[in-house]
Amino acid sequence: MDVHFKKYHGLGNDYLVIDPNVRDVVMTEANIRLICDRNFGIGSDGILYGPIFDVGRASPRAGGASCEDAQPTGEIPRLRILNPDGSEAEKSGNGLRIFAKYLFEKQYVRSKEFQIQTLGGTVSVQVKDDVAGMIRINMGKVTFVSDEIPVAGQRREVVNEALDVNGVDFKVTCLSIGNPHCVIPMEQVSEERARAIGPFVENHPRFPNRINMQLLKVIDRANIDIRIWERGAGYTLASGSSSCAAACAAHKLGLVDNDITVHMPGGTLHIEIMPDGEVFMTGPVEGTFEGTFHADLQKRISKSKV
Ligand SMILES: N[C@H](CCC[C@H](N)C(=O)O)C(=O)O
């Protein structure tokens, strides 16, 4: 069967993999919005577009391509992460675990340890259990420095800082792990609260590139509970980079140790903060669907690059 896309989820945070080597789709904002629309399109929390090989290699033959065809140079495959609103993200934890499983399943990579290039840097991946889909990713180091997130204002670490959100004052801790995050500790977290304040935080003028938001409840020194409002995607059941960000913010505030389980409505992720600051994330992924675009949808997917 002519497969155009594969769909997976990481703890209910679902993504479509569109592989330009199998069937290319121009990633215009309009196409992304249409494909991700849960009523008029296929529906997902985003698109994982790749693997892209930049060394000018002829892409592997469609279908059944293996790494020998695509990567004689041992080139690190590149991934583009597209949010449902058409914006492009620097990193996605669930997206990277899903893409790692895809690369392994399609035999683009030969070993269970490999790297993936993203806008937010190159990450190292370990397929811990290809049957169970348990993937461990080194998400890199975080920064709390305002210019590197970015957060407007004089250069500082954004830790426990006052932020007026639609007339309500919160204390926020902001950081980047490639993509930007605003963590708000509170006694009780809920979907309702995340949906109520998320859009105001995401689009707050203090965040020039917008921002992902997490409501953080610290359960004990090894467990936290978060609710997520994602930049460009809205409320999601889980988020890998948000899990890393919330765990690192809680650690920065002295509220947790280095080994943290992050609880979310979609499930749990295991976060390890190493002595050198590198952040490891381990969790499951699962494939759910593979299929083709119906001719009617195909007609609406623009081939023009604008
Ligand atoms: N919406 C995010 C990217 C996806 C993050 C999330 N799905 C994850 O698993 O990390 C952003 O614009 O930075």
Coordinates of C-alpha atoms and ligand atoms in Angstrom, one line a residue:
M1 CA 0.0 0.0 0.0
D2 CA 1.2 3.5 -0.8
V3 CA 1.8 4.9 2.7
H4 CA 2.0 8.7 2.9
F5 CA 2.3 9.1 6.6
K6 CA 2.5 7.3 9.9
K7 CA 0.9 8.4 13.1
Y8 CA 2.3 7.8 16.6
H9 CA 1.8 9.2 20.1
G10 CA 4.0 9.8 23.1
L11 CA 1.7 9.6 26.1
G12 CA -1.2 10.9 24.1
N13 CA 0.8 13.7 22.5
D14 CA 0.2 12.6 18.9
Y15 CA 2.3 13.4 15.8
L16 CA 2.2 12.5 12.1
V17 CA 5.5 11.5 10.5
I18 CA 5.8 12.8 7.0
D19 CA 8.9 11.5 5.3
P20 CA 10.0 13.5 2.3
N21 CA 11.9 10.4 1.0
V22 CA 8.6 8.5 0.8
R23 CA 6.1 11.2 -0.1
D24 CA 6.9 14.9 0.1
V25 CA 4.5 17.6 1.2
V26 CA 5.4 21.2 1.1
M27 CA 5.4 22.4 4.8
T28 CA 3.5 25.7 4.3
E29 CA 1.5 27.1 7.2
A30 CA -1.7 26.4 5.4
N31 CA -0.8 22.8 4.6
I32 CA 0.3 22.1 8.2
R33 CA -2.9 23.6 9.6
L34 CA -5.0 21.6 7.3
I35 CA -3.2 18.3 7.9
C36 CA -3.2 18.8 11.7
D37 CA -6.9 19.8 11.8
R38 CA -8.8 17.2 13.8
N39 CA -12.0 17.8 11.8
F40 CA -11.0 18.8 8.3
G41 CA -7.7 17.0 8.1
I42 CA -5.9 14.0 9.6
G43 CA -5.5 15.5 13.1
S44 CA -2.5 15.7 15.3
D45 CA -0.5 17.7 17.9
G46 CA 2.0 18.4 15.1
I47 CA 4.1 17.0 12.2
L48 CA 7.5 15.4 12.3
Y49 CA 9.0 16.1 8.8
G50 CA 12.1 14.0 8.1
P51 CA 14.6 12.5 7.8
I52 CA 16.2 15.3 5.8
F53 CA 19.7 14.7 4.5
D54 CA 21.5 17.9 3.8
V55 CA 24.6 16.6 2.1
G56 CA 22.9 16.5 -1.3
R57 CA 22.6 12.8 -1.2
A58 CA 19.9 11.4 -3.5
S59 CA 17.1 10.5 -1.2
P60 CA 16.6 6.8 -0.8
R61 CA 14.2 5.2 -3.0
A62 CA 10.6 5.6 -1.8
G63 CA 9.3 2.8 0.4
G64 CA 11.6 0.2 2.0
A65 CA 14.6 2.6 1.8
S66 CA 17.4 1.7 4.2
C67 CA 20.2 3.7 5.7
E68 CA 22.7 2.5 3.1
D69 CA 20.8 4.3 0.4
A70 CA 20.4 7.5 2.3
Q71 CA 23.4 7.8 4.6
P72 CA 26.6 6.5 3.0
T73 CA 28.2 9.6 4.6
G74 CA 26.9 8.6 8.0
E75 CA 25.1 12.0 8.0
I76 CA 23.0 12.8 11.0
P77 CA 19.4 12.8 9.9
R78 CA 17.6 16.2 10.4
L79 CA 14.1 16.6 11.8
R80 CA 11.7 19.5 11.4
I81 CA 9.1 19.8 14.1
L82 CA 5.9 21.7 13.0
N83 CA 3.2 22.8 15.4
P84 CA -0.4 22.6 14.3
D85 CA -0.6 26.4 14.0
G86 CA 2.1 26.1 11.3
S87 CA 5.0 27.4 13.5
E88 CA 8.2 25.5 13.7
A89 CA 9.6 24.3 17.1
E90 CA 13.3 24.0 18.0
K91 CA 12.7 20.7 19.9
S92 CA 10.0 18.3 21.0
G93 CA 10.7 15.5 23.5
N94 CA 7.8 13.3 22.6
G95 CA 8.4 14.1 18.9
L96 CA 12.0 13.1 19.2
R97 CA 11.1 9.8 20.8
I98 CA 8.5 9.1 18.1
F99 CA 11.0 10.0 15.3
A100 CA 13.7 7.8 16.9
K101 CA 11.3 4.9 16.7
Y102 CA 10.4 5.7 13.1
L103 CA 14.1 5.9 12.0
F104 CA 14.7 2.6 13.8
E105 CA 11.6 0.9 12.3
K106 CA 12.4 2.1 8.7
Q107 CA 16.0 1.0 9.2
Y108 CA 17.4 4.5 8.5
V109 CA 19.7 3.8 11.4
R110 CA 21.7 0.7 12.0
S111 CA 22.2 0.7 15.8
K112 CA 20.1 1.4 18.8
E113 CA 22.2 4.5 19.6
F114 CA 22.2 7.4 17.1
Q115 CA 21.8 11.2 16.8
I116 CA 19.1 13.4 15.4
Q117 CA 19.6 17.1 14.3
T118 CA 16.9 19.6 15.3
L119 CA 16.7 23.4 15.2
G120 CA 17.4 23.3 18.9
G121 CA 20.6 21.3 18.5
T122 CA 21.7 17.7 17.9
V123 CA 20.4 15.1 20.4
S124 CA 21.6 11.6 21.2
V125 CA 19.1 8.8 21.2
Q126 CA 19.0 5.3 22.8
V127 CA 16.4 2.8 21.8
K128 CA 16.1 0.9 25.1
D129 CA 13.5 -1.5 24.0
D130 CA 12.3 -1.4 20.4
V131 CA 9.4 -3.7 21.1
A132 CA 8.0 -1.7 24.0
G133 CA 9.0 1.5 22.3
M134 CA 11.0 2.7 25.3
I135 CA 13.3 5.5 24.1
R136 CA 15.9 7.5 26.1
I137 CA 17.0 10.9 24.8
N138 CA 19.7 13.3 26.0
M139 CA 17.8 16.5 25.6
G140 CA 20.9 18.6 26.3
K141 CA 21.4 21.3 29.0
V142 CA 18.9 24.0 30.0
T143 CA 19.5 27.7 30.4
F144 CA 17.6 30.1 32.6
V145 CA 19.3 33.2 31.1
S146 CA 16.7 35.6 29.7
D147 CA 18.5 36.4 26.4
E148 CA 18.8 32.6 25.7
I149 CA 15.2 31.7 26.2
P150 CA 14.2 34.5 25.1
V151 CA 12.5 36.7 27.8
A152 CA 12.4 40.4 27.3
G153 CA 14.2 42.8 29.7
Q154 CA 17.7 43.1 31.1
R155 CA 19.9 40.0 31.0
R156 CA 19.2 37.9 34.1
E157 CA 18.2 34.4 35.2
V158 CA 14.4 34.2 35.1
V159 CA 13.8 32.4 38.4
N160 CA 10.8 33.0 40.6
E161 CA 10.0 36.3 38.7
A162 CA 6.7 38.1 39.0
L163 CA 4.6 38.0 35.8
D164 CA 1.2 39.7 35.4
V165 CA -1.0 37.2 33.5
N166 CA -4.3 38.9 32.4
G167 CA -4.4 40.9 35.7
V168 CA -3.3 38.0 38.0
D169 CA 0.3 38.0 39.4
F170 CA 2.2 34.7 39.2
K171 CA 5.8 33.8 40.1
V172 CA 7.3 32.1 37.1
T173 CA 10.6 30.4 36.3
C174 CA 11.5 30.4 32.6
L175 CA 14.1 28.4 30.7
S176 CA 15.1 27.0 27.4
I177 CA 16.0 23.4 26.5
G178 CA 16.1 24.4 22.8
N179 CA 12.5 25.5 22.9
P180 CA 11.2 28.1 25.5
H181 CA 9.2 27.3 28.6
C182 CA 7.5 29.2 31.4
V183 CA 7.0 27.1 34.6
I184 CA 4.4 28.3 37.2
P185 CA 4.5 26.4 40.5
M186 CA 1.1 26.2 42.3
E187 CA -0.7 24.2 45.0
Q188 CA -3.3 22.6 42.6
V189 CA -3.0 22.1 38.9
S190 CA -5.8 21.3 36.4
E191 CA -6.6 21.2 32.7
E192 CA -9.2 24.0 33.3
R193 CA -6.5 26.3 34.8
A194 CA -4.0 25.5 32.1
R195 CA -6.6 26.3 29.4
A196 CA -7.6 29.5 31.3
I197 CA -4.1 31.1 31.6
G198 CA -2.2 29.2 28.9
P199 CA -3.1 31.5 26.0
F200 CA -2.2 34.6 27.9
V201 CA 1.2 33.2 29.0
E202 CA 2.0 31.8 25.5
N203 CA 1.4 35.2 23.9
H204 CA 2.6 37.4 26.7
P205 CA 4.7 40.4 25.4
R206 CA 7.5 39.4 27.7
F207 CA 8.1 36.4 25.4
P208 CA 9.3 37.5 22.0
N209 CA 9.1 34.0 20.5
R210 CA 6.0 33.0 22.5
I211 CA 6.5 30.2 25.0
N212 CA 5.3 26.8 26.3
M213 CA 3.7 26.9 29.7
Q214 CA 3.5 24.3 32.5
L215 CA 1.6 24.5 35.8
L216 CA 3.7 22.7 38.3
K217 CA 2.6 20.8 41.5
V218 CA 5.5 19.3 43.4
I219 CA 4.4 16.0 45.0
D220 CA 7.7 15.1 46.7
R221 CA 11.4 15.3 45.9
A222 CA 11.1 12.7 43.2
N223 CA 7.6 13.3 41.7
I224 CA 5.9 16.3 40.1
D225 CA 2.5 16.7 38.4
I226 CA 2.2 19.1 35.5
R227 CA -0.5 20.5 33.2
I228 CA 0.7 21.8 29.8
W229 CA -0.3 24.6 27.4
E230 CA 2.0 24.3 24.4
R231 CA 3.1 27.1 22.1
G232 CA 1.4 26.6 18.8
A233 CA -0.5 23.6 19.9
G234 CA -2.6 24.5 23.0
Y235 CA -3.5 22.0 25.7
T236 CA -1.8 18.6 25.3
L237 CA -1.9 15.5 27.4
A238 CA 1.9 15.2 27.7
S239 CA 5.0 17.0 26.5
G240 CA 8.6 15.8 26.7
S241 CA 10.3 19.1 26.6
S242 CA 7.8 20.5 29.1
S243 CA 8.6 17.6 31.4
C244 CA 12.3 18.4 31.2
A245 CA 11.6 22.1 31.8
A246 CA 9.3 21.6 34.7
A247 CA 11.7 19.1 36.4
C248 CA 14.7 21.5 35.9
A249 CA 12.7 24.5 37.2
A250 CA 11.7 22.5 40.3
H251 CA 15.3 21.4 40.7
K252 CA 16.5 25.0 40.3
L253 CA 14.1 26.1 43.0
G254 CA 15.4 23.4 45.3
L255 CA 12.1 21.5 45.4
V256 CA 13.3 18.1 43.9
D257 CA 16.4 16.0 43.6
N258 CA 18.0 14.9 40.3
D259 CA 15.8 11.9 39.5
I260 CA 12.2 12.9 38.8
T261 CA 9.1 11.2 37.6
V262 CA 6.8 13.7 35.8
H263 CA 3.1 12.9 36.0
M264 CA 0.8 14.2 33.3
P265 CA -2.8 13.3 32.2
G266 CA -1.3 11.2 29.3
G267 CA 1.2 9.3 31.5
T268 CA 4.6 9.6 33.1
L269 CA 8.1 10.4 31.9
H270 CA 11.4 9.8 33.7
I271 CA 13.8 12.8 33.9
E272 CA 17.4 12.6 35.1
I273 CA 19.4 15.8 35.6
M274 CA 23.1 14.8 35.4
P275 CA 25.9 16.5 37.4
D276 CA 27.1 18.2 34.2
G277 CA 23.6 19.6 33.6
E278 CA 22.6 17.3 30.7
V279 CA 19.0 16.3 31.0
F280 CA 17.9 12.7 30.0
M281 CA 14.3 11.9 29.3
T282 CA 13.0 8.3 29.1
G283 CA 9.5 7.2 28.0
P284 CA 7.4 5.1 25.7
V285 CA 6.1 5.8 22.2
E286 CA 3.4 3.9 20.2
G287 CA 2.4 3.7 16.6
T288 CA -1.3 4.1 15.9
F289 CA -1.9 4.5 12.2
E290 CA -0.4 4.5 8.8
G291 CA -2.2 5.6 5.7
T292 CA -2.5 7.8 2.6
F293 CA -4.0 11.2 2.0
H294 CA -7.5 10.8 0.4
A295 CA -7.6 12.3 -3.1
D296 CA -10.0 15.0 -1.8
L297 CA -7.5 16.0 0.9
Q298 CA -4.6 15.7 -1.6
K299 CA -6.3 18.2 -3.8
R300 CA -6.5 20.7 -1.0
I301 CA -2.9 20.2 0.0
S302 CA -1.0 22.9 -1.9
K303 CA 2.0 22.1 -3.9
S304 CA 3.2 25.7 -3.9
K305 CA 5.9 26.7 -1.5
V306 CA 4.1 29.9 -0.4
Ligands
LIG1 N1 4.9 23.2 20.9 C1 6.3 23.1 21.3 C2 7.0 21.9 20.5 C3 6.4 20.5 21.0 C4 6.7 20.2 22.4 C5 6.1 18.9 23.0 N2 5.1 18.3 22.2 C6 7.2 18.0 23.5 O1 6.9 16.7 23.5 O2 8.2 18.5 23.8 C7 7.0 24.4 20.9 O3 6.5 25.1 20.1 O4 8.1 24.6 21.5

